[in-house]
């Protein structure tokens, strides 16, 4: 097992939940401390408060991965006789770093919204409100026939040619490449001043925009030529979409009241608030962790019968009623599903890498509401 520092762990995490998935206003990333230290235990929590920091100290964890950013608004000073200042002071005194993954973790495939959709047993889930759309590129590269197999393998390993459930997709055609090396060149094939003709393959692969520089680097490193010929094309017929909320269907239709009871159990909350006629049949369900009142129209547009989301305010509830969109509000704290979700994902990702680090699920309940 390999000893690792915070950077290596967070790099792995951000391959799943990159910062570019976050909304513009969202201060995701490292909030307190540093990532250059060795980390053996990471604690996962929805919120960071003093009890969570105490828990990290007790359990020997020196990295906290939280969903809600502990420093949400810019601070003008750190006064250690205020709760927030005391929290920061305690983290620094105990060499505990805090990293926040907020809306990027909501958007990430397998993140908060997918975890909630899966708890609700939703099928055929899709993104409710796309927020990120990556361009797709096609790379066409020319190389001598006997090197084509190797180059295809290198491109696939860099992530090019992944389409849906298929990997290593490519197309190849053959032809003749021509070139004349001039003074100063150190050609792999041919000699200076003499026109060369080489039987080459043109390999075509598609790749998502964020992989462009990685694929290009791998291709250039593996290509036998000094000056490989290649083209990148932007494709406009296919893009990969990511976004907030999920919409999917229940295996069978049920009445709103029955569905609300089901949500209560599935998300393990003491109560839910409901908007809509109790006997309304529901089957298509939109779900968005956190505060969803801004997304009523998106939920309605998605064709959902009911929208499961937290922090519903009075006037938004009235708007939902007017647009005949039922609401089940289980509160904001249901995002606690991320604790187990992130711990399990990272435990496995680090095991595959041989990293000597373990992930602990925080046991501190950060729900501020009590119910009577
Ligand atoms: Zn939240």
mmCIF file with all atom_site columns, N, CA, C and O in Angstrom, residues 136-137 152-163 166-169 205-212 214-216 218 240:
data_model
loop_
_atom_site.group_PDB
_atom_site.id
_atom_site.type_symbol
_atom_site.label_atom_id
_atom_site.label_alt_id
_atom_site.label_comp_id
_atom_site.label_asym_id
_atom_site.label_entity_id
_atom_site.label_seq_id
_atom_site.pdbx_PDB_ins_code
_atom_site.Cartn_x
_atom_site.Cartn_y
_atom_site.Cartn_z
_atom_site.occupancy
_atom_site.B_iso_or_equiv
_atom_site.pdbx_formal_charge
_atom_site.auth_seq_id
_atom_site.auth_comp_id
_atom_site.auth_asym_id
_atom_site.auth_atom_id
_atom_site.pdbx_PDB_model_num
ATOM 1   N N  . UNK A 1 136 ? -17.726 17.601 -27.791 1.00 0.00 ? 136 UNK A N  1
ATOM 2   C CA . UNK A 1 136 ? -17.027 16.375 -28.168 1.00 0.00 ? 136 UNK A CA 1
ATOM 3   C C  . UNK A 1 136 ? -16.083 16.719 -29.315 1.00 0.00 ? 136 UNK A C  1
ATOM 4   O O  . UNK A 1 136 ? -16.416 17.519 -30.178 1.00 0.00 ? 136 UNK A O  1
ATOM 5   N N  . UNK A 1 137 ? -14.916 16.115 -29.296 1.00 0.00 ? 137 UNK A N  1
ATOM 6   C CA . UNK A 1 137 ? -13.957 16.319 -30.376 1.00 0.00 ? 137 UNK A CA 1
ATOM 7   C C  . UNK A 1 137 ? -13.758 15.018 -31.112 1.00 0.00 ? 137 UNK A C  1
ATOM 8   O O  . UNK A 1 137 ? -13.961 13.929 -30.559 1.00 0.00 ? 137 UNK A O  1
ATOM 9   N N  . UNK A 1 152 ? -3.465  3.127  -31.317 1.00 0.00 ? 152 UNK A N  1
ATOM 10  C CA . UNK A 1 152 ? -4.887  2.946  -30.966 1.00 0.00 ? 152 UNK A CA 1
ATOM 11  C C  . UNK A 1 152 ? -5.032  2.589  -29.482 1.00 0.00 ? 152 UNK A C  1
ATOM 12  O O  . UNK A 1 152 ? -5.899  3.094  -28.791 1.00 0.00 ? 152 UNK A O  1
ATOM 13  N N  . UNK A 1 153 ? -4.144  1.731  -29.020 1.00 0.00 ? 153 UNK A N  1
ATOM 14  C CA . UNK A 1 153 ? -4.175  1.320  -27.609 1.00 0.00 ? 153 UNK A CA 1
ATOM 15  C C  . UNK A 1 153 ? -3.901  2.504  -26.685 1.00 0.00 ? 153 UNK A C  1
ATOM 16  O O  . UNK A 1 153 ? -4.569  2.688  -25.665 1.00 0.00 ? 153 UNK A O  1
ATOM 17  N N  . UNK A 1 154 ? -2.903  3.297  -27.062 1.00 0.00 ? 154 UNK A N  1
ATOM 18  C CA . UNK A 1 154 ? -2.541  4.472  -26.249 1.00 0.00 ? 154 UNK A CA 1
ATOM 19  C C  . UNK A 1 154 ? -3.711  5.452  -26.181 1.00 0.00 ? 154 UNK A C  1
ATOM 20  O O  . UNK A 1 154 ? -4.044  5.989  -25.117 1.00 0.00 ? 154 UNK A O  1
ATOM 21  N N  . UNK A 1 155 ? -4.370  5.672  -27.317 1.00 0.00 ? 155 UNK A N  1
ATOM 22  C CA . UNK A 1 155 ? -5.503  6.603  -27.362 1.00 0.00 ? 155 UNK A CA 1
ATOM 23  C C  . UNK A 1 155 ? -6.633  6.098  -26.473 1.00 0.00 ? 155 UNK A C  1
ATOM 24  O O  . UNK A 1 155 ? -7.247  6.859  -25.717 1.00 0.00 ? 155 UNK A O  1
ATOM 25  N N  . UNK A 1 156 ? -6.890  4.789  -26.531 1.00 0.00 ? 156 UNK A N  1
ATOM 26  C CA . UNK A 1 156 ? -7.975  4.207  -25.719 1.00 0.00 ? 156 UNK A CA 1
ATOM 27  C C  . UNK A 1 156 ? -7.639  4.350  -24.240 1.00 0.00 ? 156 UNK A C  1
ATOM 28  O O  . UNK A 1 156 ? -8.500  4.682  -23.419 1.00 0.00 ? 156 UNK A O  1
ATOM 29  N N  . UNK A 1 157 ? -6.361  4.115  -23.884 1.00 0.00 ? 157 UNK A N  1
ATOM 30  C CA . UNK A 1 157 ? -5.965  4.216  -22.480 1.00 0.00 ? 157 UNK A CA 1
ATOM 31  C C  . UNK A 1 157 ? -6.106  5.650  -21.962 1.00 0.00 ? 157 UNK A C  1
ATOM 32  O O  . UNK A 1 157 ? -6.392  5.877  -20.794 1.00 0.00 ? 157 UNK A O  1
ATOM 33  N N  . UNK A 1 158 ? -5.942  6.625  -22.849 1.00 0.00 ? 158 UNK A N  1
ATOM 34  C CA . UNK A 1 158 ? -6.086  8.024  -22.437 1.00 0.00 ? 158 UNK A CA 1
ATOM 35  C C  . UNK A 1 158 ? -7.557  8.438  -22.368 1.00 0.00 ? 158 UNK A C  1
ATOM 36  O O  . UNK A 1 158 ? -7.881  9.569  -22.022 1.00 0.00 ? 158 UNK A O  1
ATOM 37  N N  . UNK A 1 159 ? -8.455  7.521  -22.721 1.00 0.00 ? 159 UNK A N  1
ATOM 38  C CA . UNK A 1 159 ? -9.896  7.807  -22.577 1.00 0.00 ? 159 UNK A CA 1
ATOM 39  C C  . UNK A 1 159 ? -10.584 8.173  -23.870 1.00 0.00 ? 159 UNK A C  1
ATOM 40  O O  . UNK A 1 159 ? -11.787 8.439  -23.894 1.00 0.00 ? 159 UNK A O  1
ATOM 41  N N  . UNK A 1 160 ? -9.838  8.187  -25.005 1.00 0.00 ? 160 UNK A N  1
ATOM 42  C CA . UNK A 1 160 ? -10.493 8.508  -26.282 1.00 0.00 ? 160 UNK A CA 1
ATOM 43  C C  . UNK A 1 160 ? -11.277 7.290  -26.760 1.00 0.00 ? 160 UNK A C  1
ATOM 44  O O  . UNK A 1 160 ? -10.945 6.157  -26.424 1.00 0.00 ? 160 UNK A O  1
ATOM 45  N N  . UNK A 1 161 ? -12.317 7.546  -27.546 1.00 0.00 ? 161 UNK A N  1
ATOM 46  C CA . UNK A 1 161 ? -13.077 6.446  -28.136 1.00 0.00 ? 161 UNK A CA 1
ATOM 47  C C  . UNK A 1 161 ? -14.034 5.773  -27.174 1.00 0.00 ? 161 UNK A C  1
ATOM 48  O O  . UNK A 1 161 ? -14.413 4.624  -27.379 1.00 0.00 ? 161 UNK A O  1
ATOM 49  N N  . UNK A 1 162 ? -14.425 6.472  -26.091 1.00 0.00 ? 162 UNK A N  1
ATOM 50  C CA . UNK A 1 162 ? -15.435 5.908  -25.183 1.00 0.00 ? 162 UNK A CA 1
ATOM 51  C C  . UNK A 1 162 ? -16.787 6.468  -25.595 1.00 0.00 ? 162 UNK A C  1
ATOM 52  O O  . UNK A 1 162 ? -17.003 7.677  -25.547 1.00 0.00 ? 162 UNK A O  1
ATOM 53  N N  . UNK A 1 163 ? -17.671 5.603  -26.042 1.00 0.00 ? 163 UNK A N  1
ATOM 54  C CA . UNK A 1 163 ? -19.001 6.044  -26.495 1.00 0.00 ? 163 UNK A CA 1
ATOM 55  C C  . UNK A 1 163 ? -20.035 5.191  -25.772 1.00 0.00 ? 163 UNK A C  1
ATOM 56  O O  . UNK A 1 163 ? -20.090 3.971  -25.986 1.00 0.00 ? 163 UNK A O  1
ATOM 57  N N  . UNK A 1 166 ? -19.394 1.573  -24.604 1.00 0.00 ? 166 UNK A N  1
ATOM 58  C CA . UNK A 1 166 ? -18.292 0.995  -25.374 1.00 0.00 ? 166 UNK A CA 1
ATOM 59  C C  . UNK A 1 166 ? -17.006 1.794  -25.154 1.00 0.00 ? 166 UNK A C  1
ATOM 60  O O  . UNK A 1 166 ? -17.054 3.011  -25.042 1.00 0.00 ? 166 UNK A O  1
ATOM 61  N N  . UNK A 1 167 ? -15.882 1.076  -25.110 1.00 0.00 ? 167 UNK A N  1
ATOM 62  C CA . UNK A 1 167 ? -14.605 1.795  -25.040 1.00 0.00 ? 167 UNK A CA 1
ATOM 63  C C  . UNK A 1 167 ? -13.740 1.338  -26.209 1.00 0.00 ? 167 UNK A C  1
ATOM 64  O O  . UNK A 1 167 ? -14.023 0.327  -26.852 1.00 0.00 ? 167 UNK A O  1
ATOM 65  N N  . UNK A 1 168 ? -12.678 2.106  -26.452 1.00 0.00 ? 168 UNK A N  1
ATOM 66  C CA . UNK A 1 168 ? -11.744 1.729  -27.513 1.00 0.00 ? 168 UNK A CA 1
ATOM 67  C C  . UNK A 1 168 ? -12.343 1.815  -28.913 1.00 0.00 ? 168 UNK A C  1
ATOM 68  O O  . UNK A 1 168 ? -11.885 1.124  -29.831 1.00 0.00 ? 168 UNK A O  1
ATOM 69  N N  . UNK A 1 169 ? -13.367 2.665  -29.104 1.00 0.00 ? 169 UNK A N  1
ATOM 70  C CA . UNK A 1 169 ? -13.975 2.788  -30.440 1.00 0.00 ? 169 UNK A CA 1
ATOM 71  C C  . UNK A 1 169 ? -13.050 3.617  -31.337 1.00 0.00 ? 169 UNK A C  1
ATOM 72  O O  . UNK A 1 169 ? -12.536 4.662  -30.923 1.00 0.00 ? 169 UNK A O  1
ATOM 73  N N  . UNK A 1 205 ? -10.838 8.914  -33.664 1.00 0.00 ? 205 UNK A N  1
ATOM 74  C CA . UNK A 1 205 ? -11.462 8.607  -32.365 1.00 0.00 ? 205 UNK A CA 1
ATOM 75  C C  . UNK A 1 205 ? -12.220 9.839  -31.875 1.00 0.00 ? 205 UNK A C  1
ATOM 76  O O  . UNK A 1 205 ? -11.833 10.960 -32.185 1.00 0.00 ? 205 UNK A O  1
ATOM 77  N N  . UNK A 1 206 ? -13.310 9.628  -31.111 1.00 0.00 ? 206 UNK A N  1
ATOM 78  C CA . UNK A 1 206 ? -13.986 10.774 -30.491 1.00 0.00 ? 206 UNK A CA 1
ATOM 79  C C  . UNK A 1 206 ? -13.554 10.872 -29.031 1.00 0.00 ? 206 UNK A C  1
ATOM 80  O O  . UNK A 1 206 ? -13.128 9.872  -28.436 1.00 0.00 ? 206 UNK A O  1
ATOM 81  N N  . UNK A 1 207 ? -13.635 12.074 -28.475 1.00 0.00 ? 207 UNK A N  1
ATOM 82  C CA . UNK A 1 207 ? -13.242 12.269 -27.074 1.00 0.00 ? 207 UNK A CA 1
ATOM 83  C C  . UNK A 1 207 ? -13.949 13.488 -26.514 1.00 0.00 ? 207 UNK A C  1
ATOM 84  O O  . UNK A 1 207 ? -14.216 14.442 -27.239 1.00 0.00 ? 207 UNK A O  1
ATOM 85  N N  . UNK A 1 208 ? -14.276 13.469 -25.203 1.00 0.00 ? 208 UNK A N  1
ATOM 86  C CA . UNK A 1 208 ? -14.892 14.648 -24.601 1.00 0.00 ? 208 UNK A CA 1
ATOM 87  C C  . UNK A 1 208 ? -13.868 15.767 -24.427 1.00 0.00 ? 208 UNK A C  1
ATOM 88  O O  . UNK A 1 208 ? -12.678 15.488 -24.205 1.00 0.00 ? 208 UNK A O  1
ATOM 89  N N  . UNK A 1 209 ? -14.330 17.019 -24.526 1.00 0.00 ? 209 UNK A N  1
ATOM 90  C CA . UNK A 1 209 ? -13.467 18.194 -24.448 1.00 0.00 ? 209 UNK A CA 1
ATOM 91  C C  . UNK A 1 209 ? -12.432 18.165 -23.330 1.00 0.00 ? 209 UNK A C  1
ATOM 92  O O  . UNK A 1 209 ? -11.254 18.430 -23.576 1.00 0.00 ? 209 UNK A O  1
ATOM 93  N N  . UNK A 1 210 ? -12.834 17.831 -22.085 1.00 0.00 ? 210 UNK A N  1
ATOM 94  C CA . UNK A 1 210 ? -11.865 17.891 -20.989 1.00 0.00 ? 210 UNK A CA 1
ATOM 95  C C  . UNK A 1 210 ? -10.689 16.931 -21.156 1.00 0.00 ? 210 UNK A C  1
ATOM 96  O O  . UNK A 1 210 ? -9.667  17.089 -20.505 1.00 0.00 ? 210 UNK A O  1
ATOM 97  N N  . UNK A 1 211 ? -10.820 15.914 -22.027 1.00 0.00 ? 211 UNK A N  1
ATOM 98  C CA . UNK A 1 211 ? -9.712  14.967 -22.205 1.00 0.00 ? 211 UNK A CA 1
ATOM 99  C C  . UNK A 1 211 ? -8.754  15.390 -23.313 1.00 0.00 ? 211 UNK A C  1
ATOM 100 O O  . UNK A 1 211 ? -7.769  14.725 -23.579 1.00 0.00 ? 211 UNK A O  1
ATOM 101 N N  . UNK A 1 212 ? -9.085  16.510 -23.974 1.00 0.00 ? 212 UNK A N  1
ATOM 102 C CA . UNK A 1 212 ? -8.334  16.881 -25.162 1.00 0.00 ? 212 UNK A CA 1
ATOM 103 C C  . UNK A 1 212 ? -6.820  16.949 -24.928 1.00 0.00 ? 212 UNK A C  1
ATOM 104 O O  . UNK A 1 212 ? -6.035  16.351 -25.666 1.00 0.00 ? 212 UNK A O  1
ATOM 105 N N  . UNK A 1 214 ? -4.986  15.730 -22.489 1.00 0.00 ? 214 UNK A N  1
ATOM 106 C CA . UNK A 1 214 ? -4.427  14.442 -22.059 1.00 0.00 ? 214 UNK A CA 1
ATOM 107 C C  . UNK A 1 214 ? -4.234  13.513 -23.270 1.00 0.00 ? 214 UNK A C  1
ATOM 108 O O  . UNK A 1 214 ? -3.189  12.877 -23.423 1.00 0.00 ? 214 UNK A O  1
ATOM 109 N N  . UNK A 1 215 ? -5.253  13.452 -24.135 1.00 0.00 ? 215 UNK A N  1
ATOM 110 C CA . UNK A 1 215 ? -5.185  12.571 -25.306 1.00 0.00 ? 215 UNK A CA 1
ATOM 111 C C  . UNK A 1 215 ? -4.091  13.048 -26.252 1.00 0.00 ? 215 UNK A C  1
ATOM 112 O O  . UNK A 1 215 ? -3.297  12.254 -26.762 1.00 0.00 ? 215 UNK A O  1
ATOM 113 N N  . UNK A 1 216 ? -4.019  14.367 -26.453 1.00 0.00 ? 216 UNK A N  1
ATOM 114 C CA . UNK A 1 216 ? -3.000  14.924 -27.356 1.00 0.00 ? 216 UNK A CA 1
ATOM 115 C C  . UNK A 1 216 ? -1.602  14.597 -26.844 1.00 0.00 ? 216 UNK A C  1
ATOM 116 O O  . UNK A 1 216 ? -0.734  14.138 -27.599 1.00 0.00 ? 216 UNK A O  1
ATOM 117 N N  . UNK A 1 218 ? -0.651  12.145 -24.829 1.00 0.00 ? 218 UNK A N  1
ATOM 118 C CA . UNK A 1 218 ? -0.367  10.709 -24.950 1.00 0.00 ? 218 UNK A CA 1
ATOM 119 C C  . UNK A 1 218 ? -0.086  10.355 -26.398 1.00 0.00 ? 218 UNK A C  1
ATOM 120 O O  . UNK A 1 218 ? 0.818   9.564  -26.689 1.00 0.00 ? 218 UNK A O  1
ATOM 121 N N  . UNK A 1 240 ? -21.722 15.683 -24.229 1.00 0.00 ? 240 UNK A N  1
ATOM 122 C CA . UNK A 1 240 ? -21.999 14.997 -22.963 1.00 0.00 ? 240 UNK A CA 1
ATOM 123 C C  . UNK A 1 240 ? -22.617 16.018 -22.031 1.00 0.00 ? 240 UNK A C  1
ATOM 124 O O  . UNK A 1 240 ? -22.045 17.093 -21.842 1.00 0.00 ? 240 UNK A O  1
#
